[in-house]
């Protein structure tokens, strides 16, 4: 990821960003940051970059020419027009989902204003996003740019040492983070809550969840109310647990955004993938939820697929949304809490042993093999993203890749493939077992989706004791 910051104060930006985690990530070449001095591009012989606003008014304005030429020099260098963010108190307020979204870009250009702002004409030509960091006015855009670069960088794979912390902390889910304590056990007469010293992970998780709910209610009532609405949906969804496991897990994992809920008709959007999930008991209710989905998609504008949970909605959705069916699947859910035994399948410590499968996260070296062997999702960028996020795992025999499996963005286990020459050696079972146990370690309910008629996968899931939904779900695709 490459950040290009257009500023009148390059030293300020570079000094601020060259320290700590972001500095280290730049050193490791996970990202690069450059500050480009707008003053270097002015055609004025006195190096002036500002002038009085037409029509009068307080202060000076940055002129169009130096700003445009600075931007153009970056665009010429990178060879395309990257998203260009103007930091302004008049923009959309910056949020964690926006940080995540911006982190998908290869390059980002930031434009830091000064004085009273910038000539409107150049903004019209180069800016793609207007972003504010809050409802207050600062003297310049440098601090806001640094805030954004920091938040976006943390979303770039590999920047945080502990990848999980990026998933569990405040704003990632629907709740603020629980309180945390470190040594000593007692400080200023205050003791660390006993439960945290108990060693009982289940109790600790329960306590943390309660504290997170309490804290969110106290400090962010808006977030708490949204959370409670989702909890209500959860109650409805649990009435057909197996069928709705994808939606249930979206809520449990803090990935769900509520689009519509009325009676038993619910529409959620997965915040990570943008995919919509729809369920309804009657076609009339179902239509209303689809209508809400359509309107929501018009605002958010970039979603291509959605999932239906009832047969009778297929035709209605196809007509209403001009959509086509992509796939019909059964949900396969691992309903037990205990991990599966791994004896004889793979080494838990990941070490090599003759003839024994070693399972470990895949790196991009294996992208070509993965895309050449896995065809259900024909999207190299998606597979690349899954590998980069650390959610694709390979099974190795004698250092050769024998098969792979992973977790989809919306949370189902899948992308399981055993290379032809390694079939019949329980490698699929080893991979599936690994994914189930890994999900349990992360506090997730492991589930996958088995395409109608895929007998090999059905048998594997049955062997491992997964339960199947009675009816199917339907993946639909369309340009919304
Ligand atoms: N006259 C401008 C207005 O009312 O919108 C404010 C200009 S401000 C004094 C100077 C520069 O600081 C802006 O061009 C912008 O780049 C930056 N800035 C100030 N407050 C900001 C905020 N809350 N978020 C993002 N950028 C901000």
Coordinates of C-alpha atoms and ligand atoms in Angstrom, one line a residue:
X1 CA 0.0 0.0 0.0
X2 CA 1.4 3.4 -1.0
X3 CA 0.4 6.7 0.7
X4 CA 1.1 10.0 -1.1
X5 CA 0.5 13.0 1.1
X6 CA 0.3 16.4 -0.6
X7 CA 1.2 19.0 2.0
X8 CA 3.0 22.3 2.7
X9 CA 4.6 20.7 5.7
X10 CA 6.3 17.5 4.6
X11 CA 8.6 17.2 7.7
X12 CA 5.6 17.3 10.0
X13 CA 3.9 14.4 8.3
X14 CA 7.1 12.3 7.9
X15 CA 8.2 12.8 11.5
X16 CA 4.8 11.9 12.7
X17 CA 4.5 8.7 10.7
X18 CA 8.0 7.4 10.8
X19 CA 7.8 6.1 14.4
X20 CA 6.4 3.0 16.1
X21 CA 4.2 0.5 14.3
X22 CA 3.7 2.5 11.1
X23 CA 7.4 3.3 10.8
X24 CA 8.3 -0.4 11.2
X25 CA 5.7 -1.4 8.6
X26 CA 7.3 1.1 6.2
X27 CA 10.7 -0.3 7.0
X28 CA 9.4 -3.8 6.3
X29 CA 8.1 -2.5 3.0
X30 CA 4.5 -3.5 3.8
X31 CA 3.6 0.1 3.0
X32 CA 5.3 3.3 1.8
X33 CA 4.7 6.9 2.8
X34 CA 5.8 9.9 0.9
X35 CA 5.1 13.6 1.6
X36 CA 5.1 15.7 -1.5
X37 CA 5.7 19.4 -1.0
X38 CA 3.1 21.5 -2.8
X39 CA 5.4 24.5 -2.7
X40 CA 7.9 22.7 -5.0
X41 CA 5.3 22.8 -7.8
X42 CA 4.3 26.5 -7.7
X43 CA 5.1 28.5 -10.8
X44 CA 5.3 31.7 -8.8
X45 CA 8.8 33.0 -8.6
X46 CA 8.4 33.9 -4.9
X47 CA 7.2 30.3 -4.2
X48 CA 3.8 31.7 -3.2
X49 CA 1.0 29.1 -3.1
X50 CA -1.9 31.2 -1.7
X51 CA -3.9 34.3 -2.6
X52 CA -7.0 36.3 -1.6
X53 CA -10.4 34.8 -2.2
X54 CA -12.6 36.4 -4.8
X55 CA -15.5 38.2 -3.3
X56 CA -13.6 39.0 -0.1
X57 CA -13.7 37.2 3.2
X58 CA -11.2 36.3 5.9
X59 CA -7.8 34.7 5.2
X60 CA -6.1 33.2 2.2
X61 CA -6.8 30.3 -0.2
X62 CA -4.4 27.8 -1.6
X63 CA -4.3 28.2 -5.4
X64 CA -5.3 25.7 -8.0
X65 CA -2.1 25.5 -10.0
X66 CA 0.4 24.2 -7.5
X67 CA -2.1 21.8 -6.0
X68 CA -3.0 20.4 -9.5
X69 CA 0.6 20.1 -10.6
X70 CA 1.6 18.3 -7.4
X71 CA -1.2 15.8 -7.9
X72 CA -0.4 15.4 -11.6
X73 CA 3.2 14.6 -10.8
X74 CA 2.0 11.7 -8.5
X75 CA -0.5 10.4 -11.0
X76 CA 2.1 10.4 -13.8
X77 CA 4.5 8.5 -11.6
X78 CA 2.1 5.8 -10.5
X79 CA 0.5 5.6 -13.9
X80 CA -3.2 5.9 -13.0
X81 CA -5.5 8.1 -11.0
X82 CA -5.7 6.8 -7.5
X83 CA -8.4 7.7 -5.1
X84 CA -7.7 11.3 -3.9
X85 CA -8.9 12.3 -0.4
X86 CA -9.3 15.9 0.5
X87 CA -9.1 16.3 4.3
X88 CA -11.8 18.8 5.1
X89 CA -14.2 19.5 8.0
X90 CA -16.9 19.5 5.3
X91 CA -16.3 15.8 4.5
X92 CA -17.9 12.5 5.6
X93 CA -16.7 11.7 9.1
X94 CA -14.0 9.1 9.1
X95 CA -14.9 5.7 10.6
X96 CA -13.3 2.2 11.1
X97 CA -15.3 0.7 8.1
X98 CA -14.0 3.5 5.9
X99 CA -10.4 2.7 7.1
X100 CA -11.0 -0.9 6.1
X101 CA -12.4 0.1 2.7
X102 CA -9.5 2.5 1.9
X103 CA -7.0 -0.3 2.9
X104 CA -8.1 -2.2 -0.2
X105 CA -6.5 0.4 -2.5
X106 CA -3.0 0.1 -3.9
X107 CA -2.3 3.9 -3.7
X108 CA -4.0 6.7 -1.9
X109 CA -3.4 10.4 -2.4
X110 CA -4.2 12.8 0.6
X111 CA -4.6 16.5 0.0
X112 CA -3.9 18.6 3.1
X113 CA -5.4 22.1 3.0
X114 CA -4.2 25.1 4.9
X115 CA -5.3 28.7 5.5
X116 CA -9.0 29.0 4.6
X117 CA -8.9 26.0 2.3
X118 CA -8.3 25.4 -1.4
X119 CA -9.7 26.9 -4.7
X120 CA -12.9 24.9 -5.5
X121 CA -12.0 24.3 -9.2
X122 CA -9.0 22.1 -8.5
X123 CA -11.0 20.1 -5.9
X124 CA -13.6 19.4 -8.5
X125 CA -11.0 18.0 -10.9
X126 CA -8.9 15.8 -8.6
X127 CA -10.8 14.9 -5.4
X128 CA -12.7 11.6 -5.2
X129 CA -13.4 11.6 -1.4
X130 CA -14.1 14.4 1.0
X131 CA -13.2 13.2 4.5
X132 CA -13.4 14.9 7.9
X133 CA -11.9 13.5 11.2
X134 CA -14.6 15.2 13.3
X135 CA -16.8 18.2 13.8
X136 CA -14.1 20.8 14.7
X137 CA -11.8 23.0 12.7
X138 CA -8.0 22.5 12.6
X139 CA -5.4 24.8 11.1
X140 CA -4.4 22.2 8.5
X141 CA -5.0 18.8 6.9
X142 CA -1.7 17.2 8.1
X143 CA -3.0 15.9 11.4
X144 CA -6.2 14.5 9.8
X145 CA -4.0 12.8 7.1
X146 CA -1.8 11.3 9.7
X147 CA -4.8 10.0 11.6
X148 CA -6.2 8.4 8.5
X149 CA -2.8 6.9 7.4
X150 CA -2.4 5.4 10.9
X151 CA -5.9 3.8 11.0
X152 CA -5.7 2.5 7.4
X153 CA -2.2 1.1 7.8
X154 CA -3.4 -1.0 10.7
X155 CA -5.8 -2.7 8.3
X156 CA -3.0 -3.7 5.9
X157 CA -2.1 -7.4 6.4
X158 CA 1.1 -7.9 8.4
X159 CA 1.3 -4.4 9.9
X160 CA -0.1 -5.5 13.3
X161 CA 2.0 -8.3 14.9
X162 CA -1.1 -9.8 16.5
X163 CA -3.5 -10.0 13.6
X164 CA -6.4 -11.0 16.0
X165 CA -6.2 -7.7 17.9
X166 CA -7.3 -5.9 14.8
X167 CA -10.5 -8.1 14.8
X168 CA -11.5 -7.9 18.5
X169 CA -11.0 -4.3 19.4
X170 CA -13.4 -1.4 19.6
X171 CA -15.5 -0.6 16.5
X172 CA -14.6 -3.8 14.7
X173 CA -17.7 -5.5 16.1
X174 CA -20.9 -3.9 17.4
X175 CA -19.5 -3.2 20.8
X176 CA -16.8 -1.2 22.4
X177 CA -13.9 -3.2 23.8
X178 CA -14.0 -4.5 27.4
X179 CA -11.6 -3.0 30.0
X180 CA -8.1 -4.4 30.1
X181 CA -5.6 -4.9 33.0
X182 CA -1.8 -5.6 33.1
X183 CA 0.7 -6.1 36.0
X184 CA 0.7 -5.6 38.9
X185 CA -2.3 -7.4 40.3
X186 CA -3.0 -4.6 42.7
X187 CA -2.3 -0.9 42.0
X188 CA -3.4 2.1 44.1
X189 CA -5.5 -0.4 46.2
X190 CA -7.4 -1.5 43.0
X191 CA -7.3 -5.2 42.2
X192 CA -7.6 -6.8 38.8
X193 CA -11.0 -8.5 38.5
X194 CA -10.7 -12.0 39.8
X195 CA -12.2 -13.7 36.8
X196 CA -9.2 -12.7 34.7
X197 CA -6.9 -14.6 37.0
X198 CA -9.1 -17.7 37.0
X199 CA -7.6 -19.3 33.9
X200 CA -11.1 -20.3 32.9
X201 CA -11.3 -19.0 29.3
X202 CA -15.0 -19.5 29.0
X203 CA -15.7 -17.4 32.1
X204 CA -13.2 -14.8 31.0
X205 CA -14.9 -14.5 27.6
X206 CA -18.3 -14.3 29.2
X207 CA -17.2 -11.5 31.6
X208 CA -15.6 -9.6 28.7
X209 CA -18.7 -9.7 26.7
X210 CA -20.8 -8.5 29.6
X211 CA -18.4 -5.7 30.3
X212 CA -18.3 -4.7 26.6
X213 CA -22.2 -4.5 26.5
X214 CA -22.3 -2.5 29.8
X215 CA -19.6 -0.1 28.6
X216 CA -21.2 0.4 25.2
X217 CA -24.6 1.1 26.8
X218 CA -22.9 3.7 29.1
X219 CA -20.7 5.4 26.5
X220 CA -22.3 4.9 23.1
X221 CA -26.1 4.5 23.3
X222 CA -26.4 4.7 19.5
X223 CA -24.1 1.6 19.1
X224 CA -25.8 -0.2 22.0
X225 CA -29.3 0.2 20.4
X226 CA -28.1 -1.1 17.1
X227 CA -26.5 -4.1 19.0
X228 CA -29.8 -4.8 20.8
X229 CA -31.7 -4.8 17.5
X230 CA -29.4 -7.4 16.1
X231 CA -29.8 -9.5 19.3
X232 CA -33.6 -9.5 18.6
X233 CA -33.0 -10.7 15.1
X234 CA -30.8 -13.4 16.5
X235 CA -33.7 -14.7 18.5
X236 CA -35.8 -15.1 15.3
X237 CA -32.9 -16.6 13.3
X238 CA -32.2 -19.2 16.0
X239 CA -35.7 -20.7 15.4
X240 CA -34.2 -22.4 12.3
X241 CA -30.6 -22.5 13.5
X242 CA -29.0 -24.7 10.8
X243 CA -30.6 -22.9 7.9
X244 CA -29.7 -19.5 9.3
X245 CA -26.2 -20.3 10.5
X246 CA -24.6 -17.8 8.1
X247 CA -26.7 -15.0 9.4
X248 CA -26.3 -16.0 13.0
X249 CA -22.6 -16.1 12.7
X250 CA -22.5 -12.7 11.0
X251 CA -24.2 -11.3 14.1
X252 CA -22.1 -13.3 16.5
X253 CA -18.8 -12.2 14.9
X254 CA -19.8 -8.5 14.8
X255 CA -19.9 -8.5 11.0
X256 CA -23.6 -7.8 10.5
X257 CA -25.3 -4.5 9.6
X258 CA -29.0 -4.5 9.9
X259 CA -30.7 -3.4 6.8
X260 CA -34.3 -4.5 7.5
X261 CA -36.2 -6.3 10.3
X262 CA -39.9 -6.7 10.6
X263 CA -41.5 -9.8 12.1
X264 CA -39.6 -12.8 10.9
X265 CA -38.3 -11.1 7.8
X266 CA -34.7 -9.9 8.1
X267 CA -32.1 -8.5 5.8
X268 CA -28.5 -8.1 6.9
X269 CA -25.4 -7.0 5.1
X270 CA -22.0 -8.5 5.9
X271 CA -19.8 -5.5 6.6
X272 CA -16.7 -7.3 5.4
X273 CA -17.8 -8.6 2.0
X274 CA -20.8 -6.3 1.3
X275 CA -23.0 -9.4 0.6
X276 CA -26.6 -9.2 1.6
X277 CA -28.5 -12.0 3.5
X278 CA -32.2 -12.3 3.3
X279 CA -34.8 -14.4 5.1
X280 CA -38.6 -14.3 5.3
X281 CA -41.5 -16.6 6.2
X282 CA -44.0 -15.2 3.6
X283 CA -43.5 -13.9 0.1
X284 CA -45.2 -10.6 1.1
X285 CA -42.8 -10.0 4.0
X286 CA -40.0 -11.2 1.8
X287 CA -40.8 -8.6 -0.9
X288 CA -40.6 -5.8 1.7
X289 CA -37.1 -7.0 2.8
X290 CA -36.0 -7.2 -0.8
X291 CA -37.2 -3.7 -1.4
X292 CA -35.1 -2.5 1.6
X293 CA -32.1 -4.4 0.2
X294 CA -32.5 -2.7 -3.2
X295 CA -32.7 0.8 -1.7
X296 CA -29.8 0.1 0.6
X297 CA -27.7 -1.2 -2.2
X298 CA -28.5 1.9 -4.3
X299 CA -27.0 4.1 -1.5
X300 CA -23.9 1.8 -0.9
X301 CA -23.7 1.0 -4.6
X302 CA -21.2 -1.8 -5.1
X303 CA -22.8 -5.1 -4.2
X304 CA -23.1 -7.9 -6.6
X305 CA -24.5 -10.8 -4.7
X306 CA -27.0 -11.8 -2.0
X307 CA -28.2 -14.9 -0.3
X308 CA -31.8 -16.1 0.0
X309 CA -32.9 -18.6 2.6
X310 CA -36.3 -19.7 1.1
X311 CA -37.1 -21.4 -2.1
X312 CA -40.2 -19.3 -2.7
X313 CA -38.1 -16.1 -2.8
X314 CA -36.1 -17.2 -5.8
X315 CA -38.4 -16.3 -8.5
X316 CA -39.6 -13.1 -6.8
X317 CA -36.0 -11.9 -6.3
X318 CA -35.0 -12.9 -9.8
X319 CA -37.8 -10.6 -11.2
X320 CA -37.5 -7.8 -8.6
X321 CA -33.8 -7.4 -8.8
X322 CA -33.1 -8.7 -12.3
X323 CA -30.9 -11.4 -10.7
X324 CA -29.8 -14.9 -11.5
X325 CA -29.2 -17.9 -9.3
X326 CA -25.5 -18.7 -8.9
X327 CA -25.6 -21.7 -6.6
X328 CA -27.9 -23.6 -4.2
X329 CA -26.4 -25.1 -1.1
X330 CA -27.1 -26.8 2.2
X331 CA -25.6 -25.4 5.3
X332 CA -23.3 -27.8 7.1
X333 CA -22.8 -26.9 10.8
X334 CA -20.5 -28.3 13.4
X335 CA -22.8 -28.0 16.4
X336 CA -20.5 -29.4 19.1
X337 CA -18.2 -27.4 21.3
X338 CA -15.4 -29.9 21.5
X339 CA -12.6 -29.9 19.0
X340 CA -12.2 -32.8 16.6
X341 CA -9.5 -35.4 17.2
X342 CA -6.5 -35.0 14.9
X343 CA -4.7 -38.3 15.5
X344 CA -3.2 -39.6 12.3
X345 CA -4.3 -36.5 10.3
X346 CA -1.7 -33.8 10.8
X347 CA 0.9 -32.7 13.4
X348 CA -0.6 -30.1 15.7
X349 CA 2.8 -28.3 16.1
X350 CA 3.1 -27.9 12.4
X351 CA 6.4 -29.7 12.3
X352 CA 7.5 -31.9 9.5
X353 CA 7.4 -35.6 9.8
X354 CA 7.8 -38.2 7.1
X355 CA 4.5 -39.1 5.4
X356 CA 2.6 -36.8 7.8
X357 CA 0.6 -33.8 6.7
X358 CA 1.7 -30.4 7.9
X359 CA -0.9 -27.6 7.8
X360 CA 0.1 -24.0 7.9
X361 CA -1.1 -20.6 6.5
X362 CA -0.4 -20.1 2.8
X363 CA 1.6 -17.2 1.4
X364 CA 1.3 -15.6 -2.0
X365 CA 3.8 -17.9 -3.5
X366 CA 1.0 -20.4 -3.7
X367 CA -1.6 -18.1 -5.3
X368 CA -1.1 -19.6 -8.8
X369 CA -1.6 -23.2 -7.6
X370 CA -4.7 -22.2 -5.6
X371 CA -6.4 -20.3 -8.5
X372 CA -5.4 -23.1 -11.0
X373 CA -7.1 -25.8 -8.8
X374 CA -10.1 -24.0 -7.3
X375 CA -12.8 -23.0 -9.6
X376 CA -16.0 -22.3 -7.6
X377 CA -14.9 -18.7 -7.1
X378 CA -13.2 -17.6 -10.3
X379 CA -11.6 -14.4 -8.8
X380 CA -7.9 -14.2 -8.3
X381 CA -8.1 -10.9 -6.4
X382 CA -10.4 -12.6 -3.9
X383 CA -8.1 -15.6 -3.4
X384 CA -5.2 -13.2 -3.0
X385 CA -7.0 -11.2 -0.4
X386 CA -7.9 -14.4 1.5
X387 CA -4.2 -15.5 1.5
X388 CA -3.1 -12.0 2.6
X389 CA -5.6 -11.9 5.4
X390 CA -4.2 -15.2 6.7
X391 CA -7.4 -17.2 6.1
X392 CA -6.0 -19.7 3.6
X393 CA -4.2 -22.8 4.8
X394 CA -2.2 -25.4 2.9
X395 CA -1.6 -29.1 3.6
X396 CA 2.0 -30.0 2.8
X397 CA 3.5 -33.5 2.3
X398 CA 7.3 -33.5 2.1
X399 CA 7.2 -29.7 1.6
X400 CA 4.9 -30.1 -1.5
X401 CA 1.4 -28.5 -1.4
X402 CA -1.1 -31.3 -1.4
X403 CA -4.3 -29.4 -0.8
X404 CA -5.8 -26.2 0.7
X405 CA -8.8 -24.8 2.5
X406 CA -9.8 -21.5 3.9
X407 CA -12.5 -19.2 5.4
X408 CA -14.6 -17.0 3.2
X409 CA -15.0 -13.3 4.0
X410 CA -18.5 -13.8 5.2
X411 CA -17.4 -16.6 7.5
X412 CA -18.1 -20.0 6.0
X413 CA -15.3 -22.6 5.8
X414 CA -14.6 -23.5 2.2
X415 CA -12.3 -23.3 -0.8
X416 CA -11.3 -26.9 0.0
X417 CA -9.4 -28.7 -2.7
X418 CA -7.0 -31.6 -2.7
X419 CA -4.7 -31.8 -5.7
X420 CA -5.4 -34.8 -7.9
X421 CA -2.2 -36.7 -7.2
X422 CA -2.9 -36.6 -3.4
X423 CA -6.5 -37.7 -3.3
X424 CA -7.6 -40.7 -1.2
X425 CA -5.2 -39.9 1.6
X426 CA -7.5 -38.2 4.0
X427 CA -6.0 -34.8 3.2
X428 CA -9.5 -33.2 2.8
X429 CA -10.4 -34.6 6.2
X430 CA -7.2 -33.2 7.7
X431 CA -7.9 -29.7 6.3
X432 CA -11.5 -29.6 7.3
X433 CA -10.7 -30.8 10.8
X434 CA -8.0 -28.1 11.0
X435 CA -10.5 -25.4 9.9
X436 CA -13.2 -26.6 12.3
X437 CA -10.8 -26.6 15.3
X438 CA -9.3 -23.2 14.3
X439 CA -12.8 -21.7 14.1
X440 CA -13.6 -23.1 17.6
X441 CA -10.4 -21.6 18.9
X442 CA -11.6 -18.2 17.6
X443 CA -15.0 -18.6 19.4
X444 CA -16.8 -19.2 16.1
X445 CA -19.4 -21.8 15.2
X446 CA -17.8 -23.7 12.3
X447 CA -20.0 -24.0 9.3
X448 CA -19.7 -24.5 5.5
X449 CA -22.0 -24.6 2.5
X450 CA -22.2 -27.7 0.4
X451 CA -23.4 -27.2 -3.1
X452 CA -26.5 -29.3 -4.1
X453 CA -25.2 -32.6 -5.5
X454 CA -21.6 -32.4 -4.2
X455 CA -21.5 -35.9 -2.9
X456 CA -17.8 -36.0 -2.0
X457 CA -18.2 -32.9 0.2
X458 CA -21.4 -34.2 1.8
X459 CA -19.7 -37.5 2.8
X460 CA -16.8 -35.6 4.3
X461 CA -19.0 -33.3 6.4
X462 CA -21.1 -36.3 7.5
X463 CA -17.9 -38.2 8.6
X464 CA -16.9 -35.3 10.7
X465 CA -20.3 -35.1 12.3
X466 CA -21.6 -31.9 10.8
X467 CA -25.4 -31.3 10.7
X468 CA -27.2 -30.3 7.5
X469 CA -30.0 -27.8 7.1
X470 CA -33.2 -29.4 5.9
X471 CA -33.7 -26.9 3.1
X472 CA -31.3 -25.0 0.9
X473 CA -30.0 -21.4 0.7
X474 CA -29.6 -19.7 -2.7
X475 CA -26.7 -17.5 -3.8
X476 CA -28.0 -14.9 -6.3
X477 CA -25.9 -12.6 -8.4
X478 CA -26.7 -9.2 -10.0
X479 CA -25.4 -5.8 -10.6
X480 CA -27.4 -3.8 -8.1
Ligands
LIG1 N1 -12.6 27.3 5.8 C1 -12.6 25.8 5.9 C2 -14.0 25.4 6.1 O1 -14.8 26.0 6.8 O2 -14.4 24.3 5.7 C3 -11.7 25.3 7.0 C4 -10.3 25.4 6.6 S1 -9.2 24.8 7.8 C5 -8.9 26.2 8.8 C6 -7.8 24.5 7.0 C7 -7.6 23.1 6.5 O3 -7.5 22.2 7.6 C8 -8.7 22.5 5.6 O4 -8.5 22.8 4.3 C9 -8.5 21.0 5.9 O5 -7.6 20.4 5.0 C10 -8.0 20.9 7.3 N2 -9.0 20.6 8.3 C11 -9.4 21.3 9.3 N3 -10.3 20.7 10.1 C12 -10.4 19.5 9.6 C13 -11.2 18.3 10.0 N4 -12.0 18.3 11.1 N5 -11.0 17.2 9.3 C14 -10.2 17.2 8.2 N6 -9.5 18.2 7.8 C15 -9.6 19.3 8.5

